[in-house]
Short mmCIF file of C-alpha atoms and ligand atoms in Angstrom, two decimals:
data_model
loop_
_atom_site.label_atom_id
_atom_site.label_comp_id
_atom_site.label_asym_id
_atom_site.label_seq_id
_atom_site.Cartn_x
_atom_site.Cartn_y
_atom_site.Cartn_z
CA MET E 1 0.13 -0.03 -0.02
CA LYS E 2 1.26 3.49 -0.78
CA VAL E 3 -0.07 6.63 1.06
CA LEU E 4 0.58 10.20 -0.28
CA VAL E 5 1.23 12.40 2.87
CA ILE E 6 0.87 16.07 2.17
CA ASN E 7 1.47 18.93 4.57
CA ALA E 8 0.17 22.07 3.33
CA GLY E 9 1.03 25.61 4.09
CA SER E 10 -0.42 29.05 2.91
CA SER E 11 2.64 28.90 0.16
CA SER E 12 4.23 25.98 0.58
CA LEU E 13 3.21 21.96 0.26
CA LYS E 14 5.60 19.31 1.87
CA TYR E 15 4.95 15.43 0.42
CA GLN E 16 6.21 11.94 1.10
CA LEU E 17 5.20 8.69 -0.69
CA MET E 18 5.31 6.26 2.04
CA ASP E 19 4.56 2.46 2.74
CA PRO E 20 2.17 2.94 5.78
CA GLU E 21 3.20 -0.55 7.08
CA THR E 22 6.97 -0.25 7.12
CA GLY E 23 7.41 3.47 6.98
CA ALA E 24 9.81 3.35 3.72
CA VAL E 25 9.46 6.52 2.00
CA SER E 26 9.62 6.11 -1.54
CA ALA E 27 9.83 9.82 -2.60
CA LYS E 28 9.44 13.10 -0.77
CA GLY E 29 9.79 17.05 -1.41
CA LEU E 30 8.46 20.14 -1.29
CA CYS E 31 6.32 22.98 -3.22
CA GLU E 32 7.32 26.22 -2.25
CA ARG E 33 6.70 29.71 -3.17
CA ILE E 34 3.26 28.88 -4.37
CA GLY E 35 1.22 31.75 -5.86
CA ILE E 36 4.46 33.28 -6.04
CA ASP E 37 7.41 31.90 -8.27
CA GLY E 38 7.18 28.22 -7.69
CA LYS E 39 9.73 26.16 -6.34
CA PHE E 40 9.66 22.45 -6.64
CA THR E 41 12.13 19.70 -4.88
CA TYR E 42 11.70 16.07 -5.31
CA LYS E 43 13.77 13.48 -3.67
CA ALA E 44 13.94 9.89 -4.45
CA GLY E 45 16.41 6.78 -3.62
CA GLY E 46 18.04 9.32 -1.28
CA LYS E 47 19.02 11.73 -3.74
CA THR E 48 17.62 15.03 -4.93
CA VAL E 49 16.52 14.57 -8.44
CA ILE E 50 14.59 18.00 -8.84
CA ASP E 51 15.36 21.23 -7.48
CA ALA E 52 13.73 23.62 -9.48
CA ALA E 53 13.06 27.68 -9.41
CA ASP E 54 10.45 29.21 -11.56
CA VAL E 55 7.90 26.37 -11.64
CA ALA E 56 4.28 27.64 -12.66
CA MET E 57 2.34 26.78 -9.63
CA PRO E 58 -0.12 29.59 -9.39
CA THR E 59 -2.33 27.36 -6.91
CA HIS E 60 -1.64 24.26 -4.53
CA ALA E 61 -3.26 22.18 -7.62
CA GLU E 62 -0.49 22.84 -9.87
CA GLY E 63 1.81 22.18 -7.07
CA ILE E 64 -0.07 18.68 -6.31
CA GLN E 65 0.01 18.00 -10.47
CA ALA E 66 4.10 18.60 -10.21
CA VAL E 67 4.24 16.01 -7.64
CA LEU E 68 2.32 13.47 -9.44
CA ASP E 69 4.15 14.33 -12.63
CA ALA E 70 7.35 13.53 -10.80
CA LEU E 71 6.12 10.35 -9.23
CA VAL E 72 5.29 8.84 -12.42
CA ASN E 73 8.16 9.90 -14.58
CA PRO E 74 9.45 6.91 -16.32
CA GLU E 75 13.24 8.08 -15.68
CA TYR E 76 13.06 9.26 -11.83
CA GLY E 77 9.62 8.20 -10.90
CA VAL E 78 8.69 5.74 -8.11
CA ILE E 79 5.48 4.36 -9.33
CA ALA E 80 3.90 3.47 -12.85
CA SER E 81 0.87 5.35 -12.21
CA MET E 82 -1.39 7.33 -10.15
CA ASP E 83 -3.62 4.13 -9.38
CA GLU E 84 -0.55 3.01 -7.36
CA ILE E 85 -1.36 5.86 -4.77
CA ASP E 86 -4.12 4.27 -2.42
CA ALA E 87 -5.07 7.24 -0.65
CA VAL E 88 -3.86 10.78 0.47
CA GLY E 89 -3.47 11.73 4.17
CA HIS E 90 -3.30 15.43 5.13
CA ARG E 91 -2.02 16.97 8.36
CA VAL E 92 -4.69 19.64 9.32
CA LEU E 93 -3.98 22.01 12.38
CA HIS E 94 -7.05 22.88 13.91
CA GLY E 95 -10.07 20.36 14.62
CA GLY E 96 -11.73 22.00 17.40
CA ALA E 97 -13.20 20.01 20.02
CA LYS E 98 -15.21 17.96 17.28
CA PHE E 99 -12.25 15.98 16.02
CA THR E 100 -11.06 13.33 18.32
CA GLU E 101 -9.57 11.23 15.77
CA SER E 102 -8.63 11.27 11.86
CA CYS E 103 -11.48 11.53 9.62
CA LEU E 104 -12.26 10.56 6.08
CA VAL E 105 -12.56 13.60 3.85
CA ASP E 106 -16.02 14.28 2.70
CA GLU E 107 -18.29 17.51 2.49
CA ALA E 108 -19.04 17.20 6.16
CA CYS E 109 -15.43 16.89 7.18
CA LYS E 110 -14.64 19.83 5.02
CA GLN E 111 -17.08 21.87 6.54
CA ALA E 112 -16.03 21.24 9.72
CA ILE E 113 -12.30 22.24 9.15
CA ARG E 114 -13.86 25.56 7.48
CA ASP E 115 -15.66 25.86 10.90
CA CYS E 116 -12.55 25.77 12.48
CA ILE E 117 -10.82 28.42 10.51
CA PRO E 118 -11.43 31.21 13.32
CA LEU E 119 -9.42 28.75 15.43
CA GLY E 120 -6.63 28.21 13.13
CA PRO E 121 -7.00 31.17 10.88
CA LEU E 122 -3.40 30.79 9.29
CA HIS E 123 -3.19 26.93 8.89
CA ASN E 124 -6.82 25.85 8.19
CA PRO E 125 -7.28 27.46 4.96
CA ALA E 126 -4.11 26.22 3.72
CA ASN E 127 -4.81 22.76 4.92
CA LEU E 128 -8.16 23.00 2.94
CA MET E 129 -6.48 24.07 -0.05
CA GLY E 130 -4.26 21.02 -0.05
CA ILE E 131 -7.52 18.69 0.17
CA GLU E 132 -9.29 20.67 -2.69
CA ALA E 133 -6.01 20.55 -4.84
CA CYS E 134 -5.86 17.06 -4.33
CA GLU E 135 -9.78 16.41 -5.12
CA LYS E 136 -9.27 18.29 -8.28
CA VAL E 137 -5.94 16.63 -9.53
CA MET E 138 -7.00 13.11 -8.15
CA PRO E 139 -10.76 12.98 -8.24
CA GLY E 140 -12.31 9.85 -6.40
CA LYS E 141 -9.10 9.41 -4.33
CA PRO E 142 -9.67 8.74 -0.73
CA GLN E 143 -8.50 11.10 1.46
CA VAL E 144 -7.99 11.62 5.10
CA ALA E 145 -7.72 14.47 7.44
CA VAL E 146 -5.42 14.10 10.51
CA PHE E 147 -5.59 16.75 13.26
CA ASP E 148 -2.81 18.20 15.38
CA THR E 149 -5.63 18.74 18.00
CA ALA E 150 -7.15 15.33 18.32
CA PHE E 151 -4.90 13.48 20.37
CA HIS E 152 -5.59 16.17 23.16
CA MET E 153 -9.07 15.80 23.21
CA THR E 154 -8.81 13.49 26.02
CA MET E 155 -7.92 15.99 28.43
CA PRO E 156 -10.05 16.40 31.74
CA ALA E 157 -11.75 19.68 31.84
CA GLU E 158 -9.67 20.98 34.63
CA ALA E 159 -6.93 20.92 32.07
CA TYR E 160 -8.54 22.41 29.06
CA THR E 161 -10.66 25.13 31.17
CA TYR E 162 -9.26 28.95 31.37
CA ALA E 163 -10.10 30.70 34.10
CA ILE E 164 -12.10 33.31 32.28
CA PRO E 165 -16.00 33.97 32.11
CA TYR E 166 -17.35 30.35 31.17
CA GLU E 167 -19.36 31.76 28.91
CA TYR E 168 -16.24 32.17 26.44
CA TYR E 169 -15.84 28.51 26.39
CA GLU E 170 -19.77 27.75 25.94
CA ASN E 171 -20.40 30.46 23.18
CA ASP E 172 -16.96 30.96 21.75
CA GLN E 173 -15.10 27.44 22.24
CA VAL E 174 -12.21 29.28 24.14
CA ARG E 175 -10.50 26.42 25.83
CA ARG E 176 -6.77 24.99 25.67
CA TYR E 177 -6.74 22.61 22.42
CA GLY E 178 -2.96 21.80 22.16
CA PHE E 179 -1.00 21.00 19.06
CA HIS E 180 1.68 18.50 17.94
CA GLY E 181 -0.90 15.97 18.61
CA THR E 182 0.29 13.78 15.83
CA SER E 183 3.77 13.74 16.99
CA HIS E 184 2.94 13.30 20.67
CA ARG E 185 0.50 10.23 19.52
CA TYR E 186 3.41 8.74 17.47
CA ILE E 187 5.72 9.24 20.69
CA ALA E 188 3.20 7.75 23.44
CA GLU E 189 3.13 4.66 20.94
CA ARG E 190 6.70 4.16 20.75
CA ALA E 191 7.42 4.95 24.71
CA LEU E 192 4.96 2.41 25.59
CA ALA E 193 6.48 0.15 23.32
CA MET E 194 9.91 0.53 25.01
CA LEU E 195 8.46 0.37 28.37
CA GLY E 196 6.98 -3.13 27.41
CA ARG E 197 3.55 -1.47 27.97
CA THR E 198 1.83 -1.71 24.63
CA GLU E 199 -1.00 -4.02 25.75
CA THR E 200 -1.24 -2.78 29.26
CA PRO E 201 -1.10 1.18 29.03
CA GLU E 202 -3.20 1.51 32.29
CA GLY E 203 -1.07 3.23 35.19
CA THR E 204 1.66 4.49 32.83
CA LYS E 205 2.67 8.02 33.11
CA ILE E 206 4.59 9.69 30.27
CA ILE E 207 6.10 13.05 29.55
CA ASN E 208 6.89 14.27 26.14
CA CYS E 209 8.97 16.97 25.19
CA HIS E 210 8.56 17.94 21.62
CA LEU E 211 11.33 20.63 21.37
CA GLY E 212 11.65 21.92 17.75
CA ASN E 213 11.02 25.20 16.33
CA GLY E 214 7.81 25.06 17.79
CA SER E 215 7.90 23.29 21.42
CA SER E 216 5.20 21.84 23.35
CA LEU E 217 5.12 19.21 26.32
CA CYS E 218 2.32 16.73 26.76
CA ALA E 219 1.30 14.65 29.91
CA ILE E 220 0.39 11.10 28.62
CA LYS E 221 -1.44 8.97 31.40
CA ASP E 222 -2.54 5.49 30.55
CA GLY E 223 -1.63 6.43 26.84
CA LYS E 224 -3.73 9.25 26.73
CA CYS E 225 -3.00 12.96 26.86
CA VAL E 226 -4.20 14.37 30.30
CA ASP E 227 -2.36 18.08 29.92
CA THR E 228 -0.60 19.80 27.43
CA THR E 229 1.53 23.11 27.34
CA MET E 230 0.14 24.92 24.09
CA GLY E 231 -3.50 26.32 24.53
CA LEU E 232 -6.01 27.74 22.18
CA GLY E 233 -3.30 28.44 19.52
CA PRO E 234 0.14 27.34 19.57
CA LEU E 235 1.87 30.58 21.29
CA ALA E 236 1.01 29.09 24.67
CA GLY E 237 3.43 27.27 26.81
CA ILE E 238 7.35 27.08 27.10
CA PRO E 239 9.02 29.84 25.12
CA MET E 240 9.95 28.61 21.50
CA GLY E 241 12.34 29.53 18.51
CA THR E 242 10.33 32.97 17.99
CA ARG E 243 7.31 32.40 19.87
CA CYS E 244 6.76 33.93 23.63
CA GLY E 245 5.24 30.98 25.20
CA ASP E 246 3.11 31.89 28.44
CA ILE E 247 3.33 35.42 29.56
CA ASP E 248 1.34 37.74 31.58
CA ALA E 249 -1.31 39.23 29.39
CA THR E 250 -0.73 42.48 31.40
CA ILE E 251 2.33 42.79 28.94
CA MET E 252 0.34 43.22 26.15
CA GLU E 253 -1.81 46.29 27.40
CA TYR E 254 1.41 47.61 28.73
CA LEU E 255 3.49 47.54 25.53
CA MET E 256 0.33 48.40 23.28
CA GLY E 257 -0.50 51.40 25.38
CA ARG E 258 3.35 52.65 25.62
CA TYR E 259 4.20 52.15 21.73
CA GLY E 260 0.61 52.26 20.16
CA TYR E 261 0.78 48.77 18.63
CA ASP E 262 -2.52 47.31 17.21
CA ILE E 263 -3.31 43.83 18.04
CA GLY E 264 -1.86 42.54 14.73
CA GLN E 265 1.93 44.20 15.31
CA MET E 266 1.58 42.93 19.05
CA MET E 267 0.89 39.33 17.63
CA ASN E 268 3.57 39.58 15.49
CA ILE E 269 5.98 40.35 18.04
CA LEU E 270 4.67 37.91 20.37
CA ASN E 271 4.69 34.84 17.36
CA LYS E 272 7.86 36.13 15.28
CA LYS E 273 10.03 38.11 17.11
CA SER E 274 9.89 36.55 20.87
CA GLY E 275 10.97 33.24 22.30
CA VAL E 276 14.87 32.51 22.05
CA LEU E 277 15.41 34.84 19.40
CA GLY E 278 13.60 37.69 21.20
CA ILE E 279 15.59 37.09 24.54
CA SER E 280 19.19 36.53 22.66
CA GLY E 281 18.66 39.03 19.96
CA VAL E 282 20.82 36.35 17.86
CA SER E 283 19.00 33.72 16.34
CA SER E 284 15.89 31.32 16.82
CA ASP E 285 18.20 28.21 16.05
CA PHE E 286 19.48 26.35 19.16
CA ARG E 287 22.89 25.43 17.16
CA ASP E 288 23.37 29.50 16.79
CA LEU E 289 22.63 30.00 20.21
CA GLU E 290 25.14 27.48 21.51
CA ALA E 291 27.94 28.55 19.58
CA ALA E 292 27.04 32.33 20.45
CA GLU E 293 26.87 31.02 24.30
CA LYS E 294 30.57 29.65 23.94
CA GLU E 295 31.74 32.74 22.22
CA GLY E 296 30.75 34.61 25.60
CA ASN E 297 27.38 36.16 24.69
CA ALA E 298 25.55 36.45 27.82
CA ARG E 299 21.93 37.13 26.16
CA ALA E 300 22.46 33.65 24.21
CA LYS E 301 23.01 31.93 27.59
CA LEU E 302 20.13 33.47 29.17
CA ALA E 303 17.77 32.46 26.36
CA LEU E 304 19.11 28.72 26.52
CA ASP E 305 18.94 28.94 30.49
CA LYS E 306 15.27 30.42 30.26
CA PHE E 307 14.15 27.64 27.67
CA PHE E 308 15.77 24.59 29.79
CA TYR E 309 14.23 26.44 33.21
CA GLU E 310 10.67 26.43 31.53
CA VAL E 311 10.91 22.87 30.10
CA ARG E 312 12.45 21.65 33.44
CA LYS E 313 9.39 23.40 35.49
CA ALA E 314 6.87 21.86 32.98
CA ILE E 315 8.15 18.48 33.43
CA GLY E 316 7.87 18.99 37.25
CA ALA E 317 4.18 20.45 36.93
CA TYR E 318 3.34 17.12 34.54
CA ALA E 319 4.95 14.91 37.32
CA ALA E 320 2.85 16.61 39.98
CA ALA E 321 -0.39 16.56 37.48
CA MET E 322 -0.05 12.65 37.18
CA GLY E 323 1.04 11.87 40.40
CA GLY E 324 4.46 10.67 38.81
CA VAL E 325 6.42 9.78 35.89
CA ASP E 326 7.56 6.52 34.52
CA ALA E 327 9.54 7.97 31.12
CA ILE E 328 10.54 11.28 30.10
CA VAL E 329 10.73 11.36 26.15
CA PHE E 330 12.90 14.03 24.29
CA THR E 331 11.85 14.31 20.54
CA ALA E 332 12.02 16.81 17.62
CA GLY E 333 15.07 18.95 16.34
CA VAL E 334 16.41 19.93 19.68
CA GLY E 335 15.24 16.93 21.57
CA GLU E 336 16.56 14.50 18.98
CA ASN E 337 19.72 16.25 18.62
CA GLY E 338 20.68 18.39 21.35
CA ILE E 339 22.95 16.30 23.35
CA ALA E 340 24.25 19.25 25.89
CA ASN E 341 20.42 20.68 25.76
CA ARG E 342 18.96 17.43 27.16
CA ALA E 343 21.74 17.25 29.76
CA ARG E 344 20.89 21.01 30.85
CA ILE E 345 17.17 20.24 31.29
CA MET E 346 17.59 17.34 33.29
CA LYS E 347 19.94 19.03 35.69
CA GLY E 348 17.83 19.26 39.26
CA LEU E 349 15.52 16.64 38.14
CA GLU E 350 16.99 13.96 40.02
CA TYR E 351 15.00 14.19 43.06
CA LEU E 352 12.29 12.79 40.60
CA GLY E 353 14.27 9.59 40.51
CA ALA E 354 15.42 10.54 36.69
CA LYS E 355 19.10 10.15 36.16
CA ILE E 356 20.42 10.87 32.73
CA ASP E 357 23.56 8.69 31.78
CA PRO E 358 26.12 11.23 30.01
CA GLU E 359 27.63 8.45 28.10
CA LYS E 360 24.00 7.10 26.51
CA ASN E 361 23.14 10.51 26.33
CA ASN E 362 25.86 10.95 23.55
CA THR E 363 23.39 10.15 20.85
CA ARG E 364 21.59 11.99 17.90
CA GLY E 365 18.45 11.37 15.92
CA VAL E 366 18.03 7.54 16.88
CA GLU E 367 15.55 5.83 19.36
CA ALA E 368 17.50 5.55 22.66
CA GLU E 369 17.43 4.81 26.46
CA ILE E 370 19.50 7.49 27.90
CA SER E 371 18.91 7.26 31.52
CA THR E 372 21.08 5.48 33.90
CA ALA E 373 20.70 1.52 35.11
CA ASP E 374 19.58 2.57 38.57
CA SER E 375 17.33 5.73 37.37
CA LYS E 376 13.74 5.02 38.43
CA VAL E 377 12.20 7.08 35.47
CA LYS E 378 13.33 5.98 32.12
CA ILE E 379 14.70 8.79 29.75
CA PHE E 380 14.05 8.42 25.83
CA VAL E 381 15.17 9.87 22.93
CA ILE E 382 12.53 8.91 20.05
CA PRO E 383 12.42 10.67 16.67
CA THR E 384 9.45 11.47 15.98
CA ASN E 385 7.56 10.44 12.85
CA GLU E 386 4.05 12.45 12.25
CA GLU E 387 4.01 11.43 8.36
CA LEU E 388 4.05 7.83 9.54
CA MET E 389 1.10 8.21 11.92
CA ILE E 390 -0.53 10.22 9.07
CA ALA E 391 0.04 7.31 6.58
CA LYS E 392 -1.41 4.79 9.31
CA ASP E 393 -4.32 6.82 9.95
CA THR E 394 -5.06 6.94 6.32
CA ALA E 395 -4.48 3.63 5.39
CA ARG E 396 -6.76 2.52 8.22
CA LEU E 397 -9.62 4.82 7.34
CA ALA E 398 -9.41 4.53 3.54
CA LYS E 399 -9.69 0.85 3.55
P1 ADP N 1 9.96 22.35 13.31
O1 ADP N 1 9.49 22.85 14.65
O2 ADP N 1 10.20 23.40 12.14
O3 ADP N 1 9.74 20.95 12.65
P2 ADP N 1 12.81 20.90 14.09
O4 ADP N 1 11.80 19.89 14.79
O5 ADP N 1 12.96 20.26 13.06
O6 ADP N 1 11.76 22.42 13.95
O7 ADP N 1 13.69 21.61 15.14
C1 ADP N 1 14.44 22.59 14.71
C2 ADP N 1 15.46 23.02 15.72
O8 ADP N 1 16.09 21.75 15.93
C3 ADP N 1 16.66 24.29 15.67
O9 ADP N 1 16.35 25.01 16.62
C4 ADP N 1 17.67 23.61 15.10
O10 ADP N 1 18.67 24.41 15.62
C5 ADP N 1 17.48 22.46 16.59
N1 ADP N 1 18.89 21.57 15.95
C6 ADP N 1 18.83 20.55 15.21
N2 ADP N 1 19.96 20.02 15.25
C7 ADP N 1 20.58 20.15 16.24
C8 ADP N 1 21.65 19.96 17.25
N3 ADP N 1 22.44 19.13 16.46
N4 ADP N 1 22.00 20.23 18.02
C9 ADP N 1 20.96 21.18 18.80
N5 ADP N 1 19.76 21.90 18.17
C10 ADP N 1 19.54 21.09 16.84
#
């Protein structure tokens, strides 16, 4: 079976052709600058076969067509015809409270994604464009929507309710939703397998730290999400590359009053100019920050220290929320690769019974247990694979 996995943004579209059973990727790439000057990359057999600029791509549909043309190309394609693609799986950002799992795309599903546009104004319209582009180019092909929010819908009310007038929840759906759910779900499955608890998840307590450009933590009890750091939108929680994470809302009132910013300018600062970039003034990239810190840059050090402090605090909070923890997992760019970062986060968490082994921690990008033999809490590195989750859901629902 072959599933085409699509992650559509407003002007870009990532794709992978994947076997949902083995996770083998036969081809992947990226359409960029859709609606501008169109850029197209296509990788197959581990090599970049196409890296082309100025590809006519006025809409996502031409992007999808370029993907299909490359996939069936007699010279460098990986399939003989489009019929070999069994189904298409889409990453969709916001499913509101309606979607607790993935769904087969039909008119009702598309309408529900549309209804969630006010909650995901940047991503949901783009995700819909990806779905509609596939409908146009591959009519009748089964499509599945996989929501970033779905895994978090098992949170109890005390975790998802904000302490503002309750009518905003009842009338306007203001609540914690959480994101990176597909990644957190994948990690939950892998961590349960590494704990030997796939068949008996009851009683397990896992804290997953998805640390990338965007970052969130998830408390996973009995294999299900019970809390997560992101909120109504992905701006909340721990500081990120350029997002502020949790801040006192008074800051907005204060700065808007002082500088006359409108809400758009204020949100732009909090989304694009804050986080570790904002503190350091150097970069949103953790490798740049580590390099700057080594050269004695005090603000780069402060940005890193702040980030590690907030991750550590969130781990402590989730251990408290679940009444303990069996495994702490690191994933995504920083979590999978940041050896020193993991060590700095775990420093001071020994009281939980979580001891990192410096030698085992010397690993990058592969599944590994990095805790000491006598650590009561297992510490794992698990590379995330959202695409595989999307492909698996798609295969299951398209059957
Ligand atoms: P996204 O949220 O965009 O998917 P990623 O999960 O790819 O982001 O993570 C990107 C982050 O991972 C960047 O800040 C990058 O610096 C960091 N990263 C990648 N490799 C390393 C490394 N070897 N050491 C430390 N950080 C790394």
